[in-house]
Coordinates of C-alpha atoms in Angstrom, one line a residue:
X1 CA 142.2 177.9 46.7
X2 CA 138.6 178.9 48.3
X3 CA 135.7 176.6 47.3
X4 CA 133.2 177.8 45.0
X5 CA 130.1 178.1 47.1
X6 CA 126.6 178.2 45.5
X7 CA 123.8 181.3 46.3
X8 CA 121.7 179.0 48.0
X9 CA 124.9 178.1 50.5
X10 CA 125.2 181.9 50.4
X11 CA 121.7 182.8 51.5
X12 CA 121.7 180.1 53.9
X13 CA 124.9 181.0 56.2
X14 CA 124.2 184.2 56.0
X15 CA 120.6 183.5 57.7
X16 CA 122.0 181.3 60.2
X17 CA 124.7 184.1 61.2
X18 CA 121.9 186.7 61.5
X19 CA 119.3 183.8 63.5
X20 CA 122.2 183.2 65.5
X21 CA 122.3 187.0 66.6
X22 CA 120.5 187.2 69.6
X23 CA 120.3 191.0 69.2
X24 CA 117.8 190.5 66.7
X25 CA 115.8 188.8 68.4
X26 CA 112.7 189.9 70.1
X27 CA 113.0 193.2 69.1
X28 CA 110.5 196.5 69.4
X29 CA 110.8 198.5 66.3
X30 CA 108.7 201.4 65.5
X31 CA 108.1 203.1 61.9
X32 CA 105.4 204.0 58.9
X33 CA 103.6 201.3 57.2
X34 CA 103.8 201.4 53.7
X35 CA 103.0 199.1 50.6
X36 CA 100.8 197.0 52.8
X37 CA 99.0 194.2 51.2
X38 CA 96.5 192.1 53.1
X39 CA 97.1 188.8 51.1
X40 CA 92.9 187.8 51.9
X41 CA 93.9 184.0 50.1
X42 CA 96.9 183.0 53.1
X43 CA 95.7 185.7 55.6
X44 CA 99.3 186.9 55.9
X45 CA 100.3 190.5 55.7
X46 CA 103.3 192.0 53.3
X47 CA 104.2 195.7 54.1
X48 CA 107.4 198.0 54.5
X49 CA 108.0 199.5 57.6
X50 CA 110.0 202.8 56.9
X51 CA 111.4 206.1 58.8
X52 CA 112.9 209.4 57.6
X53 CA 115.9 207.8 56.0
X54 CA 115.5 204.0 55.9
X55 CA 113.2 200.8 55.3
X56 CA 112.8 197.5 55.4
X57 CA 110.8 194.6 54.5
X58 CA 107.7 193.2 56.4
X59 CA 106.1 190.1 57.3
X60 CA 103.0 189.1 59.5
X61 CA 101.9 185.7 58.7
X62 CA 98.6 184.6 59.2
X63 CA 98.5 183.6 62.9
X64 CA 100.0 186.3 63.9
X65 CA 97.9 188.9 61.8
X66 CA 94.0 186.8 62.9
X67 CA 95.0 188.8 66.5
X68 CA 95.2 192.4 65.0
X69 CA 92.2 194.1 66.2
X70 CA 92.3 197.2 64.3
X71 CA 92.1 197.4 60.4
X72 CA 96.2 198.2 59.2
X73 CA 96.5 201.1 56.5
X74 CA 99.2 202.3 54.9
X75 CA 100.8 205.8 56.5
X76 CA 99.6 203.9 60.2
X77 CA 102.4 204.3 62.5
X78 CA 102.9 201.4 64.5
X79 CA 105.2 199.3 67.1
X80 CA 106.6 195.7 66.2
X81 CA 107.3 192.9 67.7
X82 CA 109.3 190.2 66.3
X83 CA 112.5 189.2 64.5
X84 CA 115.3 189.6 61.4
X85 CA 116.0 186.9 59.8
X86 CA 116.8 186.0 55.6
X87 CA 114.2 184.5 52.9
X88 CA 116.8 182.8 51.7
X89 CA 115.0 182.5 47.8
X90 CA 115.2 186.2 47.5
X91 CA 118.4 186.5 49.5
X92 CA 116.6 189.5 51.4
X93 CA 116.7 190.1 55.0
X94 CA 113.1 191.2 56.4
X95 CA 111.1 191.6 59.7
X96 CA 108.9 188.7 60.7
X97 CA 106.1 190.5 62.8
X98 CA 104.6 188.5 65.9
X99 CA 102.7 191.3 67.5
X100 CA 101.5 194.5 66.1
X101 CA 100.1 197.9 67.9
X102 CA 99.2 201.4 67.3
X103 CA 102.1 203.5 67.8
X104 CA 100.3 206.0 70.6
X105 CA 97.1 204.1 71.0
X106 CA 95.6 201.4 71.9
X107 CA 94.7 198.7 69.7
X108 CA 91.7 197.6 70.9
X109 CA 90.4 201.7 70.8
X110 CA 91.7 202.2 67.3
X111 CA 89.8 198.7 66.1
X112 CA 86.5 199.8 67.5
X113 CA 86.9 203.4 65.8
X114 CA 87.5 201.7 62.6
X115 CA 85.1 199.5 63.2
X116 CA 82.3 202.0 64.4
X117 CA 83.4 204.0 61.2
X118 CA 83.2 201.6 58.4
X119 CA 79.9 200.1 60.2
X120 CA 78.5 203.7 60.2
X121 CA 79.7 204.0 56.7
X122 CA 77.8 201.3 55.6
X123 CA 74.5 202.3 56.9
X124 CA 74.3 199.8 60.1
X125 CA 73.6 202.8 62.4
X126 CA 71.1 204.4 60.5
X127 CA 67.9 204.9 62.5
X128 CA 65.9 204.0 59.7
X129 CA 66.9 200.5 59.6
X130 CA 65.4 200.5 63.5
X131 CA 62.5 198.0 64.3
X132 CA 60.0 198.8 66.8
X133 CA 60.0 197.0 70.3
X134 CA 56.2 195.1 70.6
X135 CA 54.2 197.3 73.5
X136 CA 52.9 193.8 75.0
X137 CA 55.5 191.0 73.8
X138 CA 54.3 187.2 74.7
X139 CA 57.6 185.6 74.4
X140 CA 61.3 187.4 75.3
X141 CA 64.3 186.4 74.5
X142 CA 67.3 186.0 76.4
X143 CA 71.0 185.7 75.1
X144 CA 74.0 186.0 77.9
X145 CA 75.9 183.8 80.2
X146 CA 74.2 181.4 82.4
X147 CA 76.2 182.0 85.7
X148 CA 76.7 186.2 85.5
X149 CA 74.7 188.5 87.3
X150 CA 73.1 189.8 84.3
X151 CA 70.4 187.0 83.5
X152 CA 69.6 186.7 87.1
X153 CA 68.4 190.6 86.4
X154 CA 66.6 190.2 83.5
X155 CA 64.5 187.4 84.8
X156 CA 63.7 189.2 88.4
X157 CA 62.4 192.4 86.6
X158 CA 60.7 190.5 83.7
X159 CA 59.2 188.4 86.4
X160 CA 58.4 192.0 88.4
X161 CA 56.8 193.9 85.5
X162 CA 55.4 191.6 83.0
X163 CA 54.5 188.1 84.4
X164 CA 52.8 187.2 81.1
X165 CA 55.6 187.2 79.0
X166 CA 57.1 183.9 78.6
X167 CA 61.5 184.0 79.1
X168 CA 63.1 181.9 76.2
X169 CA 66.9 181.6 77.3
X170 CA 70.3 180.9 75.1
X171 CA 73.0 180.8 77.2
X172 CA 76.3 182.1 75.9
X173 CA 79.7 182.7 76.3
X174 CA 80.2 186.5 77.0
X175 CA 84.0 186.7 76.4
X176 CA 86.9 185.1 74.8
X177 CA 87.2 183.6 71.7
X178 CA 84.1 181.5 72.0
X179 CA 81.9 184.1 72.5
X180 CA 81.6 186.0 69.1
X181 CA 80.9 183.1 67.2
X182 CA 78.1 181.6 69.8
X183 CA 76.4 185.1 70.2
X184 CA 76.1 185.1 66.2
X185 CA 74.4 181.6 66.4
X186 CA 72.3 182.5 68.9
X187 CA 70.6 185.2 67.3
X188 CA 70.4 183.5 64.0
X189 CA 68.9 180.5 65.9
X190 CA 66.6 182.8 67.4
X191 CA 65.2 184.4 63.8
X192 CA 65.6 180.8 62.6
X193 CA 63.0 179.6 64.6
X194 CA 60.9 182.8 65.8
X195 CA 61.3 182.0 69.2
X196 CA 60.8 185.2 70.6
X197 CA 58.9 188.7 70.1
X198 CA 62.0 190.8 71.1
X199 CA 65.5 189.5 72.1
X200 CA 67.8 191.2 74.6
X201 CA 71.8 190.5 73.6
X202 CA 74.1 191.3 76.9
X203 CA 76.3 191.0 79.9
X204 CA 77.4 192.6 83.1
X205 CA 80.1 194.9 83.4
X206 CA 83.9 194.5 82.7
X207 CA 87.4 195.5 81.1
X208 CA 87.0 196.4 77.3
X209 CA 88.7 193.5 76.8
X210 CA 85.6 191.5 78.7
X211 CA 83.7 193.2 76.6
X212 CA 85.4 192.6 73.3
X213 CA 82.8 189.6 71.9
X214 CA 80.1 192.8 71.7
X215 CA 82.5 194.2 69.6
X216 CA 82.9 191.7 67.0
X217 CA 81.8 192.9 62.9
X218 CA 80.0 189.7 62.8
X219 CA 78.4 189.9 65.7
X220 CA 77.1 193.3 64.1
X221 CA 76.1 192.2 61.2
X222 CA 73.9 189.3 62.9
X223 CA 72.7 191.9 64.9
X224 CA 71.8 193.9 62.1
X225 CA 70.0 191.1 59.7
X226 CA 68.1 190.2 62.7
X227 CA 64.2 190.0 61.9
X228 CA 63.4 190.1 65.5
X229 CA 64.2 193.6 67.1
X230 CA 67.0 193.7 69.7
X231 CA 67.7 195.4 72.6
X232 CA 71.7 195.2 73.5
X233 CA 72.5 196.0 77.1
X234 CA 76.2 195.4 77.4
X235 CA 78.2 196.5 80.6
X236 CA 77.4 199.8 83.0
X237 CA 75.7 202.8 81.8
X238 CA 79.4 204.3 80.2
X239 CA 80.3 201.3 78.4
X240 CA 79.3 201.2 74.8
X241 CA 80.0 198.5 72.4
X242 CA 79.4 198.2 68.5
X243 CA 76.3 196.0 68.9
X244 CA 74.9 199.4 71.3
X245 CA 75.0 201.4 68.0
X246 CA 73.8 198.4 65.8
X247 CA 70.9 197.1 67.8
X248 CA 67.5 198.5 67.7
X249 CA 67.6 200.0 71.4
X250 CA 70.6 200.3 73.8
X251 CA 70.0 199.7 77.2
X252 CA 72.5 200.9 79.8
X253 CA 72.5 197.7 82.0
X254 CA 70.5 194.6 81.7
X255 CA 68.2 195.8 84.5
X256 CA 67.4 198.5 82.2
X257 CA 67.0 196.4 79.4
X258 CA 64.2 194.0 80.1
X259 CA 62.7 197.0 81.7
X260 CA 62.4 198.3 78.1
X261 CA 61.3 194.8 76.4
X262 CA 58.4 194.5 78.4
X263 CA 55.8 196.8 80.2
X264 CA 54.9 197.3 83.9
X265 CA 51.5 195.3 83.7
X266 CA 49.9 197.6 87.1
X267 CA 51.0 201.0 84.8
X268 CA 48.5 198.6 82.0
X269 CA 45.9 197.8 84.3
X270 CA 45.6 201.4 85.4
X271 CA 45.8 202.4 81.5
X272 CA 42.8 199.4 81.0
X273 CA 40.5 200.7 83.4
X274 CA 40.7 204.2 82.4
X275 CA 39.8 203.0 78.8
X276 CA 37.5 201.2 80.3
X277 CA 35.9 204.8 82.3
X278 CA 36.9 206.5 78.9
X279 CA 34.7 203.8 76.7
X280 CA 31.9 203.7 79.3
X281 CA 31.2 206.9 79.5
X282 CA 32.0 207.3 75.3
X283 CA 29.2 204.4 75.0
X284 CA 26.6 206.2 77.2
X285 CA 27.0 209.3 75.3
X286 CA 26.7 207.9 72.3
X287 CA 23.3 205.9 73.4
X288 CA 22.2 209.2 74.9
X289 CA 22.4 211.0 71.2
X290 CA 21.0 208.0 69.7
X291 CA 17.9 207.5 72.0
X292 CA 17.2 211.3 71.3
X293 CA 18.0 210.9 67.4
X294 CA 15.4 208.1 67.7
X295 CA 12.8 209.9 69.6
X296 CA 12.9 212.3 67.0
X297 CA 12.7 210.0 64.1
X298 CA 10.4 208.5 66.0
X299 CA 8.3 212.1 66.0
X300 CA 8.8 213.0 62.4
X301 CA 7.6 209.3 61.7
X302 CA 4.6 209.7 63.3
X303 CA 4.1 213.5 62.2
X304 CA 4.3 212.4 58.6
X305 CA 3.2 209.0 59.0
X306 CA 0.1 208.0 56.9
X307 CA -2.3 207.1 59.6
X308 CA -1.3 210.7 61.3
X309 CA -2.0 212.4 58.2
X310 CA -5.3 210.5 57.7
X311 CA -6.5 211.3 61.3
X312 CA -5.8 215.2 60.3
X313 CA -6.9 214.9 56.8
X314 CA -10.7 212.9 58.3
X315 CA -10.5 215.6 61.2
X316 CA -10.2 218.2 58.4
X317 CA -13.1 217.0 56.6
X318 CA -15.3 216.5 59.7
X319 CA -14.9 220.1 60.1
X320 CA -15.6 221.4 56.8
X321 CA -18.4 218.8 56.8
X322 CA -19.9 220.2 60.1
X323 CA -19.1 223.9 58.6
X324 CA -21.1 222.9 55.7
X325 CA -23.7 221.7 57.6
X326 CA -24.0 224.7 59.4
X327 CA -23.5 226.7 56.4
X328 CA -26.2 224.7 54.6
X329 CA -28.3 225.2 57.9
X330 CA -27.7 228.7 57.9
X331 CA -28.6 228.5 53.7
X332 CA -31.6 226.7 54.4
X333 CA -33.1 229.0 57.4
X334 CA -32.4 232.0 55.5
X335 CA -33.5 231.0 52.2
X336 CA -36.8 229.6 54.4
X337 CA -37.4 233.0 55.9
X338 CA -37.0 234.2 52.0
X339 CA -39.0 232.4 51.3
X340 CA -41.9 232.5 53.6
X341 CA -41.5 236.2 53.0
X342 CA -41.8 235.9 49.1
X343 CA -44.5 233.5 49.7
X344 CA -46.1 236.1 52.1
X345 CA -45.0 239.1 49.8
X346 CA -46.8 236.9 46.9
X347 CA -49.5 235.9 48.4
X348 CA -50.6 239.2 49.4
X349 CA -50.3 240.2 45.5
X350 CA -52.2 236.9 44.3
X351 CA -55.3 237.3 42.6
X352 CA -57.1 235.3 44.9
X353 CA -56.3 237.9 47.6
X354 CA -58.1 240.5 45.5
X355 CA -61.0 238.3 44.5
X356 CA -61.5 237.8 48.5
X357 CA -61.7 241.5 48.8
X358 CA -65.1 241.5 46.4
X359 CA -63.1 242.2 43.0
X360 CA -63.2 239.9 40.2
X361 CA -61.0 239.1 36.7
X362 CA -62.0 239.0 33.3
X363 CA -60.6 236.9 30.6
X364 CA -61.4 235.6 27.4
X365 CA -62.2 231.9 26.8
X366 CA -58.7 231.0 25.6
X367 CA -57.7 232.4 29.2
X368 CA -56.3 235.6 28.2
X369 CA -56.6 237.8 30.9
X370 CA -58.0 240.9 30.1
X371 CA -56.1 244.2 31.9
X372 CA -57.6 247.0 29.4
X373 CA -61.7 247.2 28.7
X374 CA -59.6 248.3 25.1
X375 CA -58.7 244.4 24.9
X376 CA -62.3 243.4 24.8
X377 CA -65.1 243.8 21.4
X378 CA -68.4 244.1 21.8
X379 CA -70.5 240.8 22.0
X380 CA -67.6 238.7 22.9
X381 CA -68.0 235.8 25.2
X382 CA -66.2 236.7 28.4
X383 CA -65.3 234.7 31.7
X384 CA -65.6 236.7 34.9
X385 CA -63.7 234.7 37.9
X386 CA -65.1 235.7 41.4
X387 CA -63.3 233.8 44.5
X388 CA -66.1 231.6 44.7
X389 CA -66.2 230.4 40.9
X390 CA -66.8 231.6 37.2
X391 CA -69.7 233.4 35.6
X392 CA -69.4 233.1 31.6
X393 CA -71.1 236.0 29.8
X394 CA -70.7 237.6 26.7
X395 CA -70.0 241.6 26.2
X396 CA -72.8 244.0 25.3
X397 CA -70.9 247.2 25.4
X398 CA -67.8 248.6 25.9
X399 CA -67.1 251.6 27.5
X400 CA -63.5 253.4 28.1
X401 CA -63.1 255.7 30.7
X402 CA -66.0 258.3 29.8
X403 CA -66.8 257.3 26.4
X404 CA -69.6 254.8 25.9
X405 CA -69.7 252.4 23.2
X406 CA -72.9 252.2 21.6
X407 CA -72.6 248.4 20.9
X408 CA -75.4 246.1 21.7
X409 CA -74.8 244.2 25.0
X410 CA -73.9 245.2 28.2
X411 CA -71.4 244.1 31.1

């Protein structure tokens, strides 16, 4: 009679049979991943790879999945490497997955066009989240290997163009596994401190592998929450990484890089002294309208000044004085010739003319002059004024024109 075996003795010879199968061993399958779960806790990755007409069970376990560089979907066609074996608690036979790639592509160019899309997804591209690079930066920093070529030509053509600038240099590792993870310090050091007005982030040339650190998520996102705006100048002119797309300005090669942090200080000398000419000749303009806008005031000051209008005012009145005078002058000669002229005119009809000439006037005692011999009555006293003095005498007889008045008394 057969012994009675348990499922556990089961599970277990029929794994060793299967690990003792050399055929399934190291094997290259290809096939459709389906009900993929990324378990984010262990790290390790459960799927089923499938075809047309089959399927099977899938396991990447955690070291083996941290080398994936591309983000694994479902409905992603890819090529396996690993093994068959039994997990013996389920009593299922599965793949255990060492290595994984794109079926068609390479993994390395399918990771950085995930990458580049979720990144640009996300906003890290955007141009609005761009800072400005300072025109006349005093301090620039540095972040690339020690011993490549590239730091040797950032420091020549910072030295070249912008002597005043002071270089504050990180060195890095540029590739490997080291290199992410020190580049991400670096820059966090650098906005951590403020050690610099604008930071270039590079290397020289290489492989895309070489180049791989650059294309590192978290040394985008560093790149990105950088307060201090960064130039990335990875490679030649037709390499471009994620941290070209992420970083404030790309530079083709590091030459061209500090080139762009810093400017040529004989292009700002020239610029200096033709503000300089530009100011100059601004200034004397300006002095020029400002010396004839004070002239001016200066003119309508001293039109309207006080003293100005006094001078005028006193001038004024000397002239209307010396008019008067004149006029008065004039008044006074004319109104003298009057009045010689009346005087003349009345002394040649004064009484005292006529009484020169022999006649004489008659009035009565209260001084009455007498012009009609019809004004006088008989036996009145009379006075009779000759120009050499009075004779008083009294009327004896009247007589009008031809008629005699037979009166007593006589004149």
């Amino acid at each position: 009679m057969s012994s009675v075996l348990t499922v556990s003795q089961i599970n277990t010879y029929i794994r060793s049979v299967i690990d003792s199968d050399l055929n399934l061993k190291h094997l290259y399958i290809c096939g459709e991943i389906s009900n993929f779960t990324d378990h984010y806790r262990s790290g390790h990755f459960y799927f089923t790879l499938k075809d047309e007409s089959a399927a099977i069970k899938a396991v990447m376990f955690r070291s083996a999945a941290e080398k994936v560089r591309f983000r694994v979907e479902n409905g992603m066609k890819v090529v396996i490497r690993g093994s068959i074996s039994v997990f013996e608690r389920d009593g299922v036979y599965q793949l255990y997955c060492d290595e994984m790639i794109p079926d068609g592509q390479g993994a390395l160019s399918l990771a950085f066009e995930q990458l580049k899309k979720k990144l640009s997804e996300q906003g890290l591209f955007d141009e609005a989240h761009k800072k400005r690079l300072p025109a006349y930066p005093q301090r620039v920093g540095v972040i690339t290997s020690p011993t490549g070529a590239a730091v040797h030509d950032i420091l020549t053509v910072l030295e070249r163009r912008f002597p005043l600038s002071a270089v504050v240099f990180e060195p890095v590792a540029v590739q490997g596994e080291l290199a992410a993870p020190q580049i991400v310090a670096a820059i966090e050091k650098f906005n951590r401190l403020n050690a610099c007005d604008v930071l270039i982030v590079g290397r020289g040339g290489g492989s895309v592998e070489d180049l791989w650190a650059f294309n590192e998520e978290t040394v985008a996102y560093a790149i990105y929450d950088s307060e201090i705006p960064i130039i990335s100048a990875v490679g030649h002119e037709t390499d471009f990484t994620i941290a070209d797309f992420v970083s404030d300005c790309r530079a083709p090669t590091p030459s061209a890089a500090a080139e762009l942090a810093v400017p040529d200080y004989r292009e700002v000398l020239y610029a200096l002294d033709g503000a300089f000419d530009s100011m100059t000749a601004a200034l004397e303009k300006k002095l020029a309208e400002m010396k004839g806008s004070l002239f001016e005031t200066e003119r309508l000051l001293s039109a309207y000044s006080p003293a100005v209008r006094l001078d005028r005012l006193s001038q004024t009145l000397e002239m209307f004085s010396k008019r008067l005078a004149l006029s008065a002058a004039s008044a006074l000669s004319f109104s003298g010739s009057s009045l010689v002229s009346l005087a003349s005119r009345l002394d040649s009809a004064s009484p005292l003319k006529t009484l020169e000439r022999g006649y004489a006037a008659v009035s009565k005692e209260n001084g009455k002059t007498l012009k009609s011999v019809s004004e006088a009555v008989a036996g009145e006293k009379l006075l009779i004024m000759l120009k050499d003095g009075v004779i008083k005498c009294t009327a004896d007889e009247i007589e009008l024109e031809n008629r005699k008045d037979t009166k007593n008394g006589s004149i």
